[in-house]
Amino acid sequence: MPSTFTPNKNIEKPAFNAYVDGWDVPVNDDFTVIDTALGGKTTFNVTGLTATPITLSVSEYQPPIIILTNTISANLTYVVPASIGGEWVISNQTTGAFTVTFTSGGAGTSVVCTQGFNTAIFSDGTNIARSDSNTATPGGSTTQVQFNSSGSFAGSANLTFDGTSLTSGGSFIDTK
């Protein structure tokens, strides 16, 4: 019986008696895969890429850190193959007026990774989503100054700033 491999990180599971007197080969290879899966990185130079989607190979999605660099000249979509689960931090260090999206070959949800930021994502094999969906939502309306209201953002019509003038309860506050 031949070896089998784990579905997400491709770690070899040798068959019984497959490596008599040679067990060190799969064990050492597996520890390399485990080390990569826990702390490795993949770097993609996006310069000149225009054909999407780009389906990631095992060696590209195995590491938990994916770094995107250089000038982007088209909207790019990277695909984690269907049924692959895992977590990644996408460091979008690209420049240019285009977006980078990570999606799943399972045809589920996707995440757009903002330029200049790191985005933590995960896949359940079908969907790609942000790892932390507990993001603060702005409170109040346009021009209202934000403040902490028992741990949540809030705004008040009594304190506004239009980019030039700060007002409180309808009265101008002199900031000079």
mmCIF file with all atom_site columns, C-alpha atoms in Angstrom:
data_model
loop_
_atom_site.group_PDB
_atom_site.id
_atom_site.type_symbol
_atom_site.label_atom_id
_atom_site.label_alt_id
_atom_site.label_comp_id
_atom_site.label_asym_id
_atom_site.label_entity_id
_atom_site.label_seq_id
_atom_site.pdbx_PDB_ins_code
_atom_site.Cartn_x
_atom_site.Cartn_y
_atom_site.Cartn_z
_atom_site.occupancy
_atom_site.B_iso_or_equiv
_atom_site.pdbx_formal_charge
_atom_site.auth_seq_id
_atom_site.auth_comp_id
_atom_site.auth_asym_id
_atom_site.auth_atom_id
_atom_site.pdbx_PDB_model_num
ATOM 1   C CA . MET A 1 1   ? 0.000   0.000  0.000   1.00 0.00 ? 1   MET A CA 1
ATOM 2   C CA . PRO A 1 2   ? 1.460   3.418  -0.908  1.00 0.00 ? 2   PRO A CA 1
ATOM 3   C CA . SER A 1 3   ? 1.774   6.399  1.395   1.00 0.00 ? 3   SER A CA 1
ATOM 4   C CA . THR A 1 4   ? -1.099  8.836  1.767   1.00 0.00 ? 4   THR A CA 1
ATOM 5   C CA . PHE A 1 5   ? -0.849  12.585 2.408   1.00 0.00 ? 5   PHE A CA 1
ATOM 6   C CA . THR A 1 6   ? -2.764  14.915 4.716   1.00 0.00 ? 6   THR A CA 1
ATOM 7   C CA . PRO A 1 7   ? -5.253  17.108 2.851   1.00 0.00 ? 7   PRO A CA 1
ATOM 8   C CA . ASN A 1 8   ? -4.215  20.589 4.004   1.00 0.00 ? 8   ASN A CA 1
ATOM 9   C CA . LYS A 1 9   ? -0.433  20.667 4.387   1.00 0.00 ? 9   LYS A CA 1
ATOM 10  C CA . ASN A 1 10  ? 0.505   17.569 2.371   1.00 0.00 ? 10  ASN A CA 1
ATOM 11  C CA . ILE A 1 11  ? 2.294   15.730 5.198   1.00 0.00 ? 11  ILE A CA 1
ATOM 12  C CA . GLU A 1 12  ? 3.203   12.165 4.254   1.00 0.00 ? 12  GLU A CA 1
ATOM 13  C CA . LYS A 1 13  ? 1.580   9.292  6.143   1.00 0.00 ? 13  LYS A CA 1
ATOM 14  C CA . PRO A 1 14  ? 3.685   6.255  5.234   1.00 0.00 ? 14  PRO A CA 1
ATOM 15  C CA . ALA A 1 15  ? 1.947   2.947  4.753   1.00 0.00 ? 15  ALA A CA 1
ATOM 16  C CA . PHE A 1 16  ? 2.787   0.094  7.126   1.00 0.00 ? 16  PHE A CA 1
ATOM 17  C CA . ASN A 1 17  ? 6.290   -1.239 6.352   1.00 0.00 ? 17  ASN A CA 1
ATOM 18  C CA . ALA A 1 18  ? 6.734   1.260  3.522   1.00 0.00 ? 18  ALA A CA 1
ATOM 19  C CA . TYR A 1 19  ? 10.070  2.510  4.883   1.00 0.00 ? 19  TYR A CA 1
ATOM 20  C CA . VAL A 1 20  ? 11.749  -0.451 6.547   1.00 0.00 ? 20  VAL A CA 1
ATOM 21  C CA . ASP A 1 21  ? 15.183  0.795  7.642   1.00 0.00 ? 21  ASP A CA 1
ATOM 22  C CA . GLY A 1 22  ? 14.458  4.097  5.912   1.00 0.00 ? 22  GLY A CA 1
ATOM 23  C CA . TRP A 1 23  ? 11.812  5.729  8.114   1.00 0.00 ? 23  TRP A CA 1
ATOM 24  C CA . ASP A 1 24  ? 14.010  8.805  8.523   1.00 0.00 ? 24  ASP A CA 1
ATOM 25  C CA . VAL A 1 25  ? 13.208  9.922  4.961   1.00 0.00 ? 25  VAL A CA 1
ATOM 26  C CA . PRO A 1 26  ? 9.469   10.638 5.434   1.00 0.00 ? 26  PRO A CA 1
ATOM 27  C CA . VAL A 1 27  ? 9.920   11.754 9.049   1.00 0.00 ? 27  VAL A CA 1
ATOM 28  C CA . ASN A 1 28  ? 12.569  14.341 8.138   1.00 0.00 ? 28  ASN A CA 1
ATOM 29  C CA . ASP A 1 29  ? 10.560  15.493 5.116   1.00 0.00 ? 29  ASP A CA 1
ATOM 30  C CA . ASP A 1 30  ? 7.443   15.799 7.283   1.00 0.00 ? 30  ASP A CA 1
ATOM 31  C CA . PHE A 1 31  ? 9.250   17.934 9.849   1.00 0.00 ? 31  PHE A CA 1
ATOM 32  C CA . THR A 1 32  ? 10.330  20.271 7.051   1.00 0.00 ? 32  THR A CA 1
ATOM 33  C CA . VAL A 1 33  ? 6.691   20.540 5.931   1.00 0.00 ? 33  VAL A CA 1
ATOM 34  C CA . ILE A 1 34  ? 5.535   21.134 9.523   1.00 0.00 ? 34  ILE A CA 1
ATOM 35  C CA . ASP A 1 35  ? 8.196   23.801 10.053  1.00 0.00 ? 35  ASP A CA 1
ATOM 36  C CA . THR A 1 36  ? 7.178   25.534 6.812   1.00 0.00 ? 36  THR A CA 1
ATOM 37  C CA . ALA A 1 37  ? 3.487   25.302 7.727   1.00 0.00 ? 37  ALA A CA 1
ATOM 38  C CA . LEU A 1 38  ? 4.131   26.942 11.088  1.00 0.00 ? 38  LEU A CA 1
ATOM 39  C CA . GLY A 1 39  ? 6.549   29.689 10.125  1.00 0.00 ? 39  GLY A CA 1
ATOM 40  C CA . GLY A 1 40  ? 7.408   29.763 6.440   1.00 0.00 ? 40  GLY A CA 1
ATOM 41  C CA . LYS A 1 41  ? 6.637   32.473 3.931   1.00 0.00 ? 41  LYS A CA 1
ATOM 42  C CA . THR A 1 42  ? 5.900   32.738 0.244   1.00 0.00 ? 42  THR A CA 1
ATOM 43  C CA . THR A 1 43  ? 6.699   35.929 -1.664  1.00 0.00 ? 43  THR A CA 1
ATOM 44  C CA . PHE A 1 44  ? 4.993   36.840 -4.936  1.00 0.00 ? 44  PHE A CA 1
ATOM 45  C CA . ASN A 1 45  ? 6.269   39.587 -7.231  1.00 0.00 ? 45  ASN A CA 1
ATOM 46  C CA . VAL A 1 46  ? 3.056   40.869 -8.857  1.00 0.00 ? 46  VAL A CA 1
ATOM 47  C CA . THR A 1 47  ? 4.792   42.968 -11.523 1.00 0.00 ? 47  THR A CA 1
ATOM 48  C CA . GLY A 1 48  ? 3.436   42.076 -14.957 1.00 0.00 ? 48  GLY A CA 1
ATOM 49  C CA . LEU A 1 49  ? 0.771   39.654 -13.697 1.00 0.00 ? 49  LEU A CA 1
ATOM 50  C CA . THR A 1 50  ? -2.549  40.116 -15.491 1.00 0.00 ? 50  THR A CA 1
ATOM 51  C CA . ALA A 1 51  ? -3.967  36.622 -16.012 1.00 0.00 ? 51  ALA A CA 1
ATOM 52  C CA . THR A 1 52  ? -6.167  35.605 -13.113 1.00 0.00 ? 52  THR A CA 1
ATOM 53  C CA . PRO A 1 53  ? -7.241  33.600 -11.278 1.00 0.00 ? 53  PRO A CA 1
ATOM 54  C CA . ILE A 1 54  ? -3.908  32.291 -10.013 1.00 0.00 ? 54  ILE A CA 1
ATOM 55  C CA . THR A 1 55  ? -4.364  28.933 -8.273  1.00 0.00 ? 55  THR A CA 1
ATOM 56  C CA . LEU A 1 56  ? -1.846  28.412 -5.489  1.00 0.00 ? 56  LEU A CA 1
ATOM 57  C CA . SER A 1 57  ? 0.214   25.214 -5.443  1.00 0.00 ? 57  SER A CA 1
ATOM 58  C CA . VAL A 1 58  ? 0.955   23.238 -2.252  1.00 0.00 ? 58  VAL A CA 1
ATOM 59  C CA . SER A 1 59  ? 4.357   24.894 -1.849  1.00 0.00 ? 59  SER A CA 1
ATOM 60  C CA . GLU A 1 60  ? 2.725   28.328 -2.232  1.00 0.00 ? 60  GLU A CA 1
ATOM 61  C CA . TYR A 1 61  ? -0.162  27.899 0.247   1.00 0.00 ? 61  TYR A CA 1
ATOM 62  C CA . GLN A 1 62  ? 1.703   25.677 2.726   1.00 0.00 ? 62  GLN A CA 1
ATOM 63  C CA . PRO A 1 63  ? 3.440   28.596 4.516   1.00 0.00 ? 63  PRO A CA 1
ATOM 64  C CA . PRO A 1 64  ? 1.223   30.781 6.732   1.00 0.00 ? 64  PRO A CA 1
ATOM 65  C CA . ILE A 1 65  ? 2.725   34.064 5.505   1.00 0.00 ? 65  ILE A CA 1
ATOM 66  C CA . ILE A 1 66  ? 2.135   35.272 1.949   1.00 0.00 ? 66  ILE A CA 1
ATOM 67  C CA . ILE A 1 67  ? 3.898   38.479 0.901   1.00 0.00 ? 67  ILE A CA 1
ATOM 68  C CA . LEU A 1 68  ? 2.868   40.362 -2.245  1.00 0.00 ? 68  LEU A CA 1
ATOM 69  C CA . THR A 1 69  ? 5.382   42.893 -3.589  1.00 0.00 ? 69  THR A CA 1
ATOM 70  C CA . ASN A 1 70  ? 5.947   45.467 -6.332  1.00 0.00 ? 70  ASN A CA 1
ATOM 71  C CA . THR A 1 71  ? 3.625   47.310 -8.722  1.00 0.00 ? 71  THR A CA 1
ATOM 72  C CA . ILE A 1 72  ? 0.301   45.724 -9.546  1.00 0.00 ? 72  ILE A CA 1
ATOM 73  C CA . SER A 1 73  ? -1.035  46.363 -13.073 1.00 0.00 ? 73  SER A CA 1
ATOM 74  C CA . ALA A 1 74  ? -4.384  44.523 -12.931 1.00 0.00 ? 74  ALA A CA 1
ATOM 75  C CA . ASN A 1 75  ? -6.856  43.219 -10.371 1.00 0.00 ? 75  ASN A CA 1
ATOM 76  C CA . LEU A 1 76  ? -5.459  39.876 -9.184  1.00 0.00 ? 76  LEU A CA 1
ATOM 77  C CA . THR A 1 77  ? -7.260  36.913 -7.662  1.00 0.00 ? 77  THR A CA 1
ATOM 78  C CA . TYR A 1 78  ? -5.346  34.170 -5.848  1.00 0.00 ? 78  TYR A CA 1
ATOM 79  C CA . VAL A 1 79  ? -7.181  30.878 -5.353  1.00 0.00 ? 79  VAL A CA 1
ATOM 80  C CA . VAL A 1 80  ? -6.676  28.460 -2.481  1.00 0.00 ? 80  VAL A CA 1
ATOM 81  C CA . PRO A 1 81  ? -7.726  25.091 -3.953  1.00 0.00 ? 81  PRO A CA 1
ATOM 82  C CA . ALA A 1 82  ? -11.124 23.670 -2.948  1.00 0.00 ? 82  ALA A CA 1
ATOM 83  C CA . SER A 1 83  ? -11.225 21.633 0.275   1.00 0.00 ? 83  SER A CA 1
ATOM 84  C CA . ILE A 1 84  ? -7.956  23.161 1.596   1.00 0.00 ? 84  ILE A CA 1
ATOM 85  C CA . GLY A 1 85  ? -8.313  24.621 5.073   1.00 0.00 ? 85  GLY A CA 1
ATOM 86  C CA . GLY A 1 86  ? -5.850  26.827 6.885   1.00 0.00 ? 86  GLY A CA 1
ATOM 87  C CA . GLU A 1 87  ? -4.916  30.303 8.061   1.00 0.00 ? 87  GLU A CA 1
ATOM 88  C CA . TRP A 1 88  ? -2.667  32.847 6.391   1.00 0.00 ? 88  TRP A CA 1
ATOM 89  C CA . VAL A 1 89  ? -1.453  36.377 6.887   1.00 0.00 ? 89  VAL A CA 1
ATOM 90  C CA . ILE A 1 90  ? -1.392  38.245 3.593   1.00 0.00 ? 90  ILE A CA 1
ATOM 91  C CA . SER A 1 91  ? 1.083   41.135 3.581   1.00 0.00 ? 91  SER A CA 1
ATOM 92  C CA . ASN A 1 92  ? -0.008  43.280 0.653   1.00 0.00 ? 92  ASN A CA 1
ATOM 93  C CA . GLN A 1 93  ? 3.045   45.447 -0.040  1.00 0.00 ? 93  GLN A CA 1
ATOM 94  C CA . THR A 1 94  ? 1.967   46.215 -3.616  1.00 0.00 ? 94  THR A CA 1
ATOM 95  C CA . THR A 1 95  ? 1.521   49.635 -5.184  1.00 0.00 ? 95  THR A CA 1
ATOM 96  C CA . GLY A 1 96  ? -0.762  50.615 -8.041  1.00 0.00 ? 96  GLY A CA 1
ATOM 97  C CA . ALA A 1 97  ? -4.474  51.242 -8.504  1.00 0.00 ? 97  ALA A CA 1
ATOM 98  C CA . PHE A 1 98  ? -5.660  47.620 -8.423  1.00 0.00 ? 98  PHE A CA 1
ATOM 99  C CA . THR A 1 99  ? -6.844  45.050 -5.897  1.00 0.00 ? 99  THR A CA 1
ATOM 100 C CA . VAL A 1 100 ? -5.704  41.651 -4.657  1.00 0.00 ? 100 VAL A CA 1
ATOM 101 C CA . THR A 1 101 ? -8.399  39.131 -3.741  1.00 0.00 ? 101 THR A CA 1
ATOM 102 C CA . PHE A 1 102 ? -8.025  35.731 -2.090  1.00 0.00 ? 102 PHE A CA 1
ATOM 103 C CA . THR A 1 103 ? -10.764 33.223 -2.829  1.00 0.00 ? 103 THR A CA 1
ATOM 104 C CA . SER A 1 104 ? -11.372 29.501 -2.619  1.00 0.00 ? 104 SER A CA 1
ATOM 105 C CA . GLY A 1 105 ? -11.696 27.000 -5.432  1.00 0.00 ? 105 GLY A CA 1
ATOM 106 C CA . GLY A 1 106 ? -14.740 25.879 -3.431  1.00 0.00 ? 106 GLY A CA 1
ATOM 107 C CA . ALA A 1 107 ? -16.619 28.866 -4.906  1.00 0.00 ? 107 ALA A CA 1
ATOM 108 C CA . GLY A 1 108 ? -17.424 30.402 -1.522  1.00 0.00 ? 108 GLY A CA 1
ATOM 109 C CA . THR A 1 109 ? -16.671 33.842 -0.141  1.00 0.00 ? 109 THR A CA 1
ATOM 110 C CA . SER A 1 110 ? -13.487 35.844 -0.764  1.00 0.00 ? 110 SER A CA 1
ATOM 111 C CA . VAL A 1 111 ? -11.448 38.624 0.855   1.00 0.00 ? 111 VAL A CA 1
ATOM 112 C CA . VAL A 1 112 ? -9.917  41.718 -0.742  1.00 0.00 ? 112 VAL A CA 1
ATOM 113 C CA . CYS A 1 113 ? -6.536  42.446 0.884   1.00 0.00 ? 113 CYS A CA 1
ATOM 114 C CA . THR A 1 114 ? -5.900  46.170 1.286   1.00 0.00 ? 114 THR A CA 1
ATOM 115 C CA . GLN A 1 115 ? -2.611  47.600 0.013   1.00 0.00 ? 115 GLN A CA 1
ATOM 116 C CA . GLY A 1 116 ? -0.141  48.527 2.726   1.00 0.00 ? 116 GLY A CA 1
ATOM 117 C CA . PHE A 1 117 ? -1.767  46.268 5.309   1.00 0.00 ? 117 PHE A CA 1
ATOM 118 C CA . ASN A 1 118 ? -1.536  42.726 6.652   1.00 0.00 ? 118 ASN A CA 1
ATOM 119 C CA . THR A 1 119 ? -4.784  40.773 6.415   1.00 0.00 ? 119 THR A CA 1
ATOM 120 C CA . ALA A 1 120 ? -5.370  37.596 8.447   1.00 0.00 ? 120 ALA A CA 1
ATOM 121 C CA . ILE A 1 121 ? -7.566  35.147 6.516   1.00 0.00 ? 121 ILE A CA 1
ATOM 122 C CA . PHE A 1 122 ? -8.716  31.549 6.865   1.00 0.00 ? 122 PHE A CA 1
ATOM 123 C CA . SER A 1 123 ? -10.271 28.914 4.660   1.00 0.00 ? 123 SER A CA 1
ATOM 124 C CA . ASP A 1 124 ? -12.768 26.260 5.709   1.00 0.00 ? 124 ASP A CA 1
ATOM 125 C CA . GLY A 1 125 ? -12.258 24.522 2.364   1.00 0.00 ? 125 GLY A CA 1
ATOM 126 C CA . THR A 1 126 ? -15.084 26.432 0.675   1.00 0.00 ? 126 THR A CA 1
ATOM 127 C CA . ASN A 1 127 ? -14.906 30.024 1.920   1.00 0.00 ? 127 ASN A CA 1
ATOM 128 C CA . ILE A 1 128 ? -12.136 32.535 2.490   1.00 0.00 ? 128 ILE A CA 1
ATOM 129 C CA . ALA A 1 129 ? -12.899 34.972 5.305   1.00 0.00 ? 129 ALA A CA 1
ATOM 130 C CA . ARG A 1 130 ? -11.093 37.381 7.591   1.00 0.00 ? 130 ARG A CA 1
ATOM 131 C CA . SER A 1 131 ? -9.781  35.640 10.694  1.00 0.00 ? 131 SER A CA 1
ATOM 132 C CA . ASP A 1 132 ? -11.014 38.432 12.930  1.00 0.00 ? 132 ASP A CA 1
ATOM 133 C CA . SER A 1 133 ? -14.448 39.628 11.941  1.00 0.00 ? 133 SER A CA 1
ATOM 134 C CA . ASN A 1 134 ? -14.723 41.565 15.192  1.00 0.00 ? 134 ASN A CA 1
ATOM 135 C CA . THR A 1 135 ? -13.712 44.862 13.635  1.00 0.00 ? 135 THR A CA 1
ATOM 136 C CA . ALA A 1 136 ? -14.820 48.160 15.042  1.00 0.00 ? 136 ALA A CA 1
ATOM 137 C CA . THR A 1 137 ? -17.571 49.826 13.062  1.00 0.00 ? 137 THR A CA 1
ATOM 138 C CA . PRO A 1 138 ? -17.566 53.629 12.951  1.00 0.00 ? 138 PRO A CA 1
ATOM 139 C CA . GLY A 1 139 ? -20.281 55.280 14.991  1.00 0.00 ? 139 GLY A CA 1
ATOM 140 C CA . GLY A 1 140 ? -22.271 58.376 14.198  1.00 0.00 ? 140 GLY A CA 1
ATOM 141 C CA . SER A 1 141 ? -22.775 60.170 10.898  1.00 0.00 ? 141 SER A CA 1
ATOM 142 C CA . THR A 1 142 ? -20.540 62.090 8.517   1.00 0.00 ? 142 THR A CA 1
ATOM 143 C CA . THR A 1 143 ? -18.637 64.903 10.293  1.00 0.00 ? 143 THR A CA 1
ATOM 144 C CA . GLN A 1 144 ? -19.496 63.610 13.791  1.00 0.00 ? 144 GLN A CA 1
ATOM 145 C CA . VAL A 1 145 ? -16.462 63.169 16.038  1.00 0.00 ? 145 VAL A CA 1
ATOM 146 C CA . GLN A 1 146 ? -15.960 59.553 17.153  1.00 0.00 ? 146 GLN A CA 1
ATOM 147 C CA . PHE A 1 147 ? -15.758 58.660 20.824  1.00 0.00 ? 147 PHE A CA 1
ATOM 148 C CA . ASN A 1 148 ? -15.683 55.534 22.994  1.00 0.00 ? 148 ASN A CA 1
ATOM 149 C CA . SER A 1 149 ? -19.119 54.731 24.367  1.00 0.00 ? 149 SER A CA 1
ATOM 150 C CA . SER A 1 150 ? -18.777 51.721 26.707  1.00 0.00 ? 150 SER A CA 1
ATOM 151 C CA . GLY A 1 151 ? -16.321 49.992 24.368  1.00 0.00 ? 151 GLY A CA 1
ATOM 152 C CA . SER A 1 152 ? -18.102 50.832 21.097  1.00 0.00 ? 152 SER A CA 1
ATOM 153 C CA . PHE A 1 153 ? -17.583 53.686 18.682  1.00 0.00 ? 153 PHE A CA 1
ATOM 154 C CA . ALA A 1 154 ? -20.248 56.387 18.804  1.00 0.00 ? 154 ALA A CA 1
ATOM 155 C CA . GLY A 1 155 ? -20.759 59.869 17.388  1.00 0.00 ? 155 GLY A CA 1
ATOM 156 C CA . SER A 1 156 ? -22.812 62.875 18.432  1.00 0.00 ? 156 SER A CA 1
ATOM 157 C CA . ALA A 1 157 ? -24.500 65.630 16.451  1.00 0.00 ? 157 ALA A CA 1
ATOM 158 C CA . ASN A 1 158 ? -23.369 67.908 19.313  1.00 0.00 ? 158 ASN A CA 1
ATOM 159 C CA . LEU A 1 159 ? -19.677 67.518 18.407  1.00 0.00 ? 159 LEU A CA 1
ATOM 160 C CA . THR A 1 160 ? -18.777 67.749 14.716  1.00 0.00 ? 160 THR A CA 1
ATOM 161 C CA . PHE A 1 161 ? -15.721 68.444 12.584  1.00 0.00 ? 161 PHE A CA 1
ATOM 162 C CA . ASP A 1 162 ? -15.978 69.167 8.843   1.00 0.00 ? 162 ASP A CA 1
ATOM 163 C CA . GLY A 1 163 ? -12.238 69.178 8.180   1.00 0.00 ? 163 GLY A CA 1
ATOM 164 C CA . THR A 1 164 ? -11.929 72.877 8.995   1.00 0.00 ? 164 THR A CA 1
ATOM 165 C CA . SER A 1 165 ? -14.256 73.827 11.849  1.00 0.00 ? 165 SER A CA 1
ATOM 166 C CA . LEU A 1 166 ? -14.983 72.038 15.104  1.00 0.00 ? 166 LEU A CA 1
ATOM 167 C CA . THR A 1 167 ? -18.402 72.773 16.586  1.00 0.00 ? 167 THR A CA 1
ATOM 168 C CA . SER A 1 168 ? -20.008 71.811 19.860  1.00 0.00 ? 168 SER A CA 1
ATOM 169 C CA . GLY A 1 169 ? -23.773 71.992 20.247  1.00 0.00 ? 169 GLY A CA 1
ATOM 170 C CA . GLY A 1 170 ? -23.889 74.277 17.205  1.00 0.00 ? 170 GLY A CA 1
ATOM 171 C CA . SER A 1 171 ? -21.257 76.696 18.598  1.00 0.00 ? 171 SER A CA 1
ATOM 172 C CA . PHE A 1 172 ? -17.928 77.185 16.852  1.00 0.00 ? 172 PHE A CA 1
ATOM 173 C CA . ILE A 1 173 ? -14.889 76.189 18.945  1.00 0.00 ? 173 ILE A CA 1
ATOM 174 C CA . ASP A 1 174 ? -11.863 78.404 18.346  1.00 0.00 ? 174 ASP A CA 1
ATOM 175 C CA . THR A 1 175 ? -8.852  76.088 17.972  1.00 0.00 ? 175 THR A CA 1
ATOM 176 C CA . LYS A 1 176 ? -6.272  78.887 17.672  1.00 0.00 ? 176 LYS A CA 1
#
